[in-house]
XYZ file of C-alpha atoms in Angstrom:
491
model
C 21.597 4.232 -17.744
C 19.482 7.423 -16.750
C 15.756 7.035 -17.755
C 13.915 10.092 -19.151
C 10.558 10.035 -17.664
C 7.694 12.023 -19.215
C 4.205 12.761 -18.395
C 1.451 10.636 -20.217
C -1.461 12.867 -21.030
C -4.154 11.897 -23.726
C -1.701 9.410 -25.083
C 1.161 11.868 -25.568
C 4.377 11.705 -23.727
C 4.925 15.347 -22.525
C 7.368 17.353 -20.389
C 6.125 19.597 -17.550
C 4.576 22.890 -18.881
C 7.156 24.722 -17.057
C 10.142 22.611 -18.427
C 11.344 21.827 -14.851
C 12.554 18.353 -13.895
C 13.414 16.417 -10.755
C 16.384 14.089 -10.597
C 16.322 10.662 -8.789
C 19.489 8.958 -7.496
C 20.097 5.517 -6.589
C 19.548 5.358 -2.718
C 22.282 2.653 -2.655
C 24.618 4.813 -4.460
C 24.141 8.618 -4.868
C 26.566 8.738 -7.862
C 23.967 6.698 -9.936
C 21.367 9.132 -11.557
C 18.351 6.730 -12.256
C 15.752 9.018 -13.678
C 15.008 12.591 -14.630
C 11.141 13.152 -14.376
C 8.924 16.322 -14.969
C 8.322 18.529 -12.100
C 4.836 19.263 -13.031
C 2.410 21.992 -11.904
C -1.226 22.803 -11.979
C -1.277 23.357 -15.691
C -0.248 19.802 -16.155
C -2.781 18.602 -13.810
C -5.518 20.607 -15.547
C -4.386 18.970 -18.926
C -4.467 15.405 -17.580
C -7.835 15.802 -15.761
C -9.317 17.306 -18.910
C -8.011 14.376 -20.975
C -9.399 11.868 -18.500
C -12.832 13.470 -18.487
C -13.010 13.381 -22.252
C -11.931 9.833 -22.436
C -14.337 8.790 -19.851
C -17.353 9.572 -22.308
C -16.355 6.706 -24.421
C -14.480 4.339 -22.024
C -17.482 3.964 -19.673
C -19.255 2.614 -22.792
C -16.794 -0.143 -23.572
C -18.225 -3.449 -22.319
C -16.521 -4.418 -18.982
C -15.425 -7.855 -20.351
C -13.597 -6.076 -23.107
C -11.840 -3.741 -20.673
C -10.906 -6.859 -18.693
C -9.038 -8.377 -21.802
C -7.030 -5.183 -22.148
C -5.865 -5.462 -18.474
C -4.915 -9.118 -19.033
C -2.856 -8.025 -21.935
C -1.114 -5.415 -19.894
C -0.282 -8.203 -17.446
C 1.274 -10.304 -20.203
C 3.227 -7.216 -21.306
C 4.344 -6.742 -17.656
C 5.335 -10.293 -17.188
C 7.551 -10.105 -20.308
C 9.469 -7.241 -18.651
C 9.405 -8.360 -15.170
C 13.106 -8.552 -14.722
C 13.704 -5.273 -16.429
C 11.048 -3.490 -14.318
C 12.387 -5.137 -11.117
C 15.841 -3.922 -11.739
C 14.797 -0.511 -12.298
C 12.678 -0.653 -9.087
C 15.741 -1.684 -7.145
C 17.763 1.289 -8.644
C 15.144 3.697 -7.899
C 13.962 2.906 -4.408
C 16.542 0.377 -3.091
C 14.611 -2.894 -2.221
C 16.577 -6.023 -2.900
C 16.001 -7.538 -6.387
C 13.797 -10.662 -5.101
C 11.599 -8.190 -3.263
C 11.274 -6.014 -6.354
C 10.340 -8.974 -8.568
C 7.750 -9.815 -5.988
C 6.348 -6.062 -6.345
C 6.032 -6.598 -10.204
C 4.415 -10.073 -9.627
C 1.796 -8.715 -7.487
C 0.883 -6.209 -10.078
C 0.894 -9.106 -12.660
C -1.441 -11.033 -10.361
C -3.670 -8.192 -9.978
C -4.167 -7.727 -13.742
C -5.340 -11.418 -13.977
C -7.793 -10.913 -10.895
C -9.080 -7.703 -12.059
C -9.465 -8.970 -15.751
C -11.745 -11.673 -14.653
C -13.887 -9.189 -12.679
C -14.725 -7.734 -15.875
C -17.115 -10.550 -16.582
C -18.806 -10.214 -13.072
C -19.102 -6.680 -11.589
C -22.356 -8.199 -10.034
C -25.409 -6.155 -9.188
C -28.443 -7.428 -7.246
C -32.022 -8.156 -8.018
C -34.799 -8.127 -5.445
C -38.572 -8.913 -5.679
C -40.854 -5.730 -5.854
C -43.933 -5.368 -3.701
C -46.144 -4.508 -6.594
C -47.299 -6.936 -9.369
C -45.825 -6.902 -12.737
C -42.743 -4.828 -11.653
C -39.043 -5.744 -11.653
C -36.431 -4.398 -9.602
C -32.474 -4.501 -9.767
C -29.315 -2.588 -8.812
C -26.351 -2.091 -11.205
C -22.948 -0.667 -10.815
C -22.014 2.494 -12.552
C -18.565 3.963 -12.910
C -17.623 7.138 -10.794
C -15.664 9.155 -13.306
C -12.223 10.636 -13.169
C -10.234 9.079 -10.368
C -6.985 10.521 -8.807
C -4.411 8.032 -7.682
C -1.697 9.147 -5.228
C 0.771 6.430 -4.589
C 3.892 5.971 -2.419
C 7.416 4.887 -3.314
C 7.778 1.765 -1.341
C 5.569 -0.482 -3.766
C 5.809 1.742 -6.860
C 4.279 -0.909 -9.169
C 2.068 -3.099 -7.007
C 0.194 -0.274 -5.413
C -0.659 1.756 -8.453
C -2.017 -1.678 -9.865
C -4.289 -2.067 -6.825
C -5.825 1.267 -7.426
C -5.657 1.638 -11.282
C -6.815 -1.624 -12.505
C -10.127 -1.901 -10.478
C -10.874 1.634 -11.426
C -10.362 0.917 -15.146
C -12.455 -2.330 -15.256
C -15.270 -0.465 -13.633
C -15.156 2.075 -16.528
C -13.456 4.911 -14.832
C -10.530 6.879 -16.140
C -7.444 7.763 -14.228
C -4.725 10.333 -13.359
C -1.884 8.814 -11.523
C 0.485 10.935 -9.334
C 3.414 8.754 -8.268
C 5.956 9.583 -5.559
C 8.633 11.949 -6.739
C 10.971 9.192 -5.642
C 9.771 6.563 -8.157
C 8.548 8.244 -11.309
C 10.303 5.665 -13.656
C 8.546 2.635 -12.156
C 5.211 4.335 -12.526
C 5.881 5.141 -16.182
C 6.922 1.529 -16.791
C 3.507 0.452 -15.421
C 1.554 2.888 -17.395
C 3.437 2.072 -20.545
C 2.307 -1.582 -20.257
C -1.323 -0.311 -20.086
C -0.923 1.935 -22.992
C 0.615 -0.770 -25.252
C -2.097 -3.184 -24.314
C -4.585 -1.102 -25.981
C -5.951 1.124 -23.261
C -7.165 4.246 -25.211
C -5.554 7.660 -24.929
C -6.654 9.826 -22.064
C -8.045 6.636 -20.029
C -4.851 6.465 -17.992
C -2.828 9.622 -17.487
C 0.544 10.049 -15.577
C 1.593 13.390 -13.967
C 4.820 13.379 -12.107
C 5.925 15.919 -9.378
C 4.595 17.578 -6.248
C 0.924 17.802 -7.618
C -1.076 15.764 -5.098
C -2.662 18.814 -3.622
C -3.579 20.220 -6.858
C -5.044 16.999 -8.025
C -7.029 16.354 -5.063
C -8.863 19.597 -5.101
C -9.349 19.773 -8.832
C -13.026 20.201 -9.861
C -12.964 17.497 -12.529
C -11.905 14.818 -10.174
C -14.752 12.558 -8.703
C -12.715 10.341 -6.292
C -9.327 10.243 -4.925
C -7.401 7.121 -3.772
C -4.446 7.928 -1.602
C -1.711 5.749 -0.094
C 0.924 7.457 2.190
C 1.732 9.164 5.511
C -1.019 9.800 8.132
C -0.197 13.511 8.041
C -0.680 13.851 4.257
C -3.707 11.536 4.252
C -5.609 13.694 6.736
C -5.055 16.693 4.360
C -6.488 14.617 1.517
C -9.415 13.504 3.605
C -10.158 17.114 4.625
C -10.016 18.460 1.106
C -12.228 15.562 -0.185
C -14.674 16.016 2.687
C -15.062 19.664 1.962
C -15.461 19.194 -1.732
C -17.997 16.149 -1.228
C -16.028 13.703 -3.246
C -15.181 9.989 -2.634
C -11.893 9.468 -0.765
C -10.017 6.180 0.029
C -7.171 6.641 2.417
C -4.513 3.978 3.262
C -2.226 5.450 5.893
C 0.071 4.463 8.674
C 0.540 1.354 10.832
C 2.208 0.252 13.983
C 1.914 -3.394 13.525
C 2.802 -5.909 16.079
C 3.818 -9.623 16.195
C 2.792 -11.409 19.359
C 4.846 -14.427 20.390
C 3.188 -16.467 23.029
C 5.142 -18.916 25.426
C 3.750 -22.076 23.291
C 4.873 -20.647 19.971
C 7.365 -22.268 17.550
C 10.214 -19.975 18.344
C 12.114 -20.792 15.161
C 9.106 -19.975 13.007
C 8.302 -16.869 14.980
C 12.082 -15.857 14.711
C 11.882 -16.092 10.882
C 8.736 -14.110 10.878
C 10.123 -11.304 12.872
C 13.265 -11.012 10.858
C 11.210 -10.812 7.657
C 8.540 -8.547 9.041
C 10.821 -6.033 10.862
C 13.697 -5.834 8.196
C 12.188 -6.723 4.916
C 12.182 -3.823 2.555
C 14.308 -2.232 5.323
C 11.229 -1.776 7.456
C 9.615 0.566 4.896
C 6.295 -1.192 4.630
C 2.980 -0.015 6.210
C 2.646 -3.539 7.466
C 6.194 -3.733 8.900
C 6.583 -5.424 12.336
C 7.623 -2.384 14.219
C 6.616 -3.958 17.547
C 7.241 -7.375 19.135
C 5.102 -8.254 21.853
C 6.720 -11.188 23.680
C 5.549 -13.373 26.464
C 7.842 -13.104 29.508
C 8.615 -16.879 29.526
C 10.216 -16.758 26.133
C 11.291 -13.044 25.934
C 15.006 -13.296 26.897
C 15.707 -16.254 24.576
C 13.756 -14.725 21.636
C 15.392 -11.357 21.824
C 18.960 -12.912 22.132
C 18.376 -15.078 19.013
C 16.740 -12.297 17.157
C 19.722 -9.997 17.980
C 22.306 -12.546 16.638
C 20.259 -13.172 13.398
C 19.650 -9.544 12.700
C 23.294 -8.654 13.209
C 24.251 -11.286 10.584
C 21.935 -9.742 7.947
C 23.883 -8.632 4.753
C 23.324 -4.864 3.834
C 24.178 -3.667 0.489
C 22.925 -2.752 -3.072
C 19.757 -4.633 -3.810
C 21.148 -5.727 -7.204
C 23.994 -7.716 -5.395
C 22.755 -11.416 -5.069
C 23.748 -11.639 -1.433
C 21.976 -8.470 -0.184
C 19.206 -9.061 2.482
C 18.566 -5.577 3.487
C 19.040 -2.475 1.167
C 19.081 1.062 1.886
C 16.649 3.608 3.181
C 15.008 5.456 0.413
C 16.697 8.871 0.860
C 18.480 10.930 3.351
C 15.454 12.402 4.898
C 14.060 8.806 5.669
C 17.421 7.903 7.262
C 17.413 11.083 9.327
C 13.882 10.306 10.401
C 14.827 6.825 11.542
C 18.023 8.068 13.414
C 15.856 10.666 15.235
C 13.426 8.007 16.385
C 16.391 5.953 17.778
C 17.518 9.001 19.685
C 14.112 9.394 20.993
C 13.952 5.707 22.109
C 17.125 6.037 23.942
C 16.046 9.225 25.610
C 12.787 7.524 26.763
C 14.735 4.854 28.539
C 14.559 2.054 26.035
C 17.668 -0.244 25.793
C 19.412 -0.301 22.444
C 20.125 -3.968 21.924
C 21.350 -3.765 18.372
C 22.020 -1.309 15.860
C 20.890 2.293 16.093
C 23.492 3.887 13.763
C 24.314 4.424 9.919
C 25.857 1.397 8.275
C 29.187 2.111 6.817
C 31.863 0.376 5.035
C 32.709 -0.878 1.446
C 29.630 -0.570 -0.793
C 27.612 1.368 1.745
C 29.268 4.646 2.218
C 27.522 6.211 -0.916
C 24.085 5.173 0.041
C 21.526 5.739 2.730
C 22.052 2.481 4.764
C 21.030 2.040 8.465
C 21.771 -0.876 10.593
C 18.928 -3.242 11.747
C 17.911 -1.901 15.087
C 16.275 -3.746 18.026
C 15.046 -2.030 21.208
C 14.360 -3.867 24.505
C 12.829 -2.544 27.777
C 10.248 -0.614 25.711
C 6.875 0.380 27.495
C 3.744 0.900 25.860
C 3.657 4.628 26.326
C 7.003 5.177 24.743
C 6.927 6.974 21.294
C 8.862 4.341 19.564
C 6.026 1.916 20.652
C 3.234 4.103 19.365
C 4.446 6.001 16.218
C 5.311 4.882 12.833
C 9.121 4.923 12.226
C 9.243 3.487 8.725
C 12.606 1.907 8.934
C 14.637 -1.054 10.194
C 13.642 -0.570 13.909
C 11.526 -2.811 16.072
C 10.625 -2.462 19.721
C 10.331 -5.429 21.963
C 7.529 -5.267 24.830
C 7.290 -7.918 27.369
C 3.845 -9.060 28.710
C 2.611 -11.711 31.116
C -0.481 -13.099 29.437
C -2.498 -13.255 26.259
C -4.872 -10.735 27.534
C -2.241 -8.258 28.167
C -0.680 -8.907 24.686
C -4.074 -7.982 23.230
C -4.426 -4.936 25.349
C -0.812 -3.719 24.374
C -1.513 -4.479 20.659
C -4.726 -2.500 20.697
C -3.332 0.489 22.508
C -2.054 2.455 19.591
C -3.828 4.759 17.055
C -3.362 2.512 14.155
C -4.875 -0.870 13.151
C -3.378 -2.263 9.915
C -1.695 -5.659 10.403
C -1.384 -8.051 13.261
C 0.346 -11.412 13.886
C 0.236 -14.124 16.583
C 2.427 -17.077 17.079
C 0.935 -19.803 19.162
C 0.004 -23.483 18.997
C -3.175 -22.984 20.725
C -6.056 -22.991 18.319
C -8.461 -21.445 20.828
C -6.097 -18.656 21.489
C -5.548 -18.054 17.759
C -9.161 -17.613 17.197
C -9.658 -15.250 20.199
C -6.832 -13.171 18.524
C -8.673 -13.018 15.379
C -11.610 -11.572 17.153
C -9.987 -9.414 19.570
C -7.093 -7.719 17.710
C -7.918 -4.396 16.350
C -6.643 -4.630 12.826
C -7.846 -5.021 9.344
C -5.345 -8.073 8.822
C -4.466 -10.771 11.231
C -1.830 -13.481 10.589
C -1.761 -16.735 12.730
C 1.834 -18.078 12.751
C 2.855 -15.779 10.087
C 4.674 -12.248 9.929
C 2.680 -9.041 9.674
C 3.642 -8.751 6.039
C 2.518 -10.872 3.084
C -1.040 -9.747 1.875
C -2.449 -11.383 -1.112
C -4.407 -9.523 -3.916
C -7.632 -11.673 -3.746
C -8.341 -10.530 0.005
C -9.177 -6.996 0.931
C -6.231 -4.774 2.174
C -6.706 -1.946 4.725
C -7.030 -1.088 8.353
C -8.953 0.202 11.149
C -8.701 3.404 13.373
C -5.972 5.761 12.278
C -4.879 3.623 9.401
C -7.659 4.386 6.995
C -11.162 5.642 6.360
C -13.057 2.314 5.966
C -12.388 1.495 2.411
C -10.184 -1.426 1.308
C -7.766 -2.177 -1.545
C -7.714 -5.420 -3.570
C -10.254 -8.330 -3.015
C -13.832 -7.845 -4.127
C -14.354 -5.027 -1.844
C -12.336 -2.523 -3.819
C -15.112 -2.395 -6.337
C -17.440 -0.629 -3.880
C -15.104 2.368 -4.053
C -14.887 2.685 -7.803
C -18.611 2.107 -8.555
C -21.838 3.957 -7.689
C -24.936 2.044 -7.260
C -27.989 2.750 -9.359
C -31.402 1.195 -8.569
C -33.532 0.421 -11.477
C -37.309 -0.377 -11.564
C -39.087 -1.696 -14.655
C -42.929 -1.538 -14.379
C -44.715 -3.609 -17.143
C -48.212 -3.475 -15.484
C -49.437 -0.938 -18.061
C -50.854 1.234 -15.355
C -49.633 3.669 -12.590
C -48.678 1.788 -9.408
C -47.850 3.484 -6.221
C -45.224 1.861 -3.817
C -46.049 2.193 -0.214
C -49.360 3.701 -0.857
C -52.278 1.769 0.642
C -54.664 0.608 -2.141
């Protein structure tokens, strides 16, 4: 069944002003038309921002605990539709159904976490230097927030952004990826049905990220996507002096030391490198292997990866789904060509996956490179596909040095039984996330998510830290002395 997606502006479901639409087909089977969505333009952005600005006037005055109750109700609605939304997600972007269920569950978890925050949103108090004077700081909402989200987590990532913004009293315009508009509409519909007032959450589909970023009515922009686009968003926001949160690329590595539990490390590498077909910003695109175990580990990894079952994510035995579209498959294949030209050894894969159930989709075989040097492009640039590069090192110190020798710093992992080494890794790995004896993927919503260096600009999603982005601090002084008192002035 084809889903007709419409924009949501001021509570109304609308086509694009131009009437233009974008078709989205199932990446596992191009014959399956999944959704038709508005190809919006600047006129639609103008309407959505105006609606959000008008709604902000009253939404900011709704008590935060009451806002939180609405978000909790949205979570309940989403939970009742978890299977429906997950199946839609699998058709629209390709990930296997168990992973799609996890994506929806993450959004449900975020509603519960954020709803409770409505009863906290703590400020600070501090003693004043003058008598009969009280000082405190409180949080205030920012205003209209633009959310630009990717296709790989089409429900979870919008929830990370939208829910904290709403509980803080902001209003929102969501611009989802053109590849997953139906998932975005399903999430927004749960918020609307939960009682979030018209105009508080607005949905505008299509290639309108630039128009939304530069719109004069927008006070903050939260972006998750490619480094190239993220830099453009950051430049625009910097020029316009507006808040900007960027979550961009990664080149994450799993370190496997000579004392590691190799069975456990192997499971982590398979899941980290090939889960979601490698289409995660936290995917394990590098394996840094101690020389003592490297040959054995690669041989076992190759055998296990070769046995992974590719197919439509709705099939119960599928372990690896398709890439999201032809452009992404071509990009992955081009990087495989680059790796071979650089002198790396193709140990597995490196080509399109063909056969029954695969020929109509954008499938790519799990791919492993060996003989990779740290200077190779496949060891330094984000590929965003089922490709991992194996780099051999002789010591823990060299492993850390290789790990840190990239422009990104999102997620990191080390497998070791040495607790001292594990804590040195926690200290020394340049990343926003470090896993010990776990893969590079698997973040939880109660802790901050984000990276260092080229991965972001210092802000974090999730956890309690996200509220720093969606609020402004106001200092308040109450002088009940009944006379003029002058701070910092000698009496």
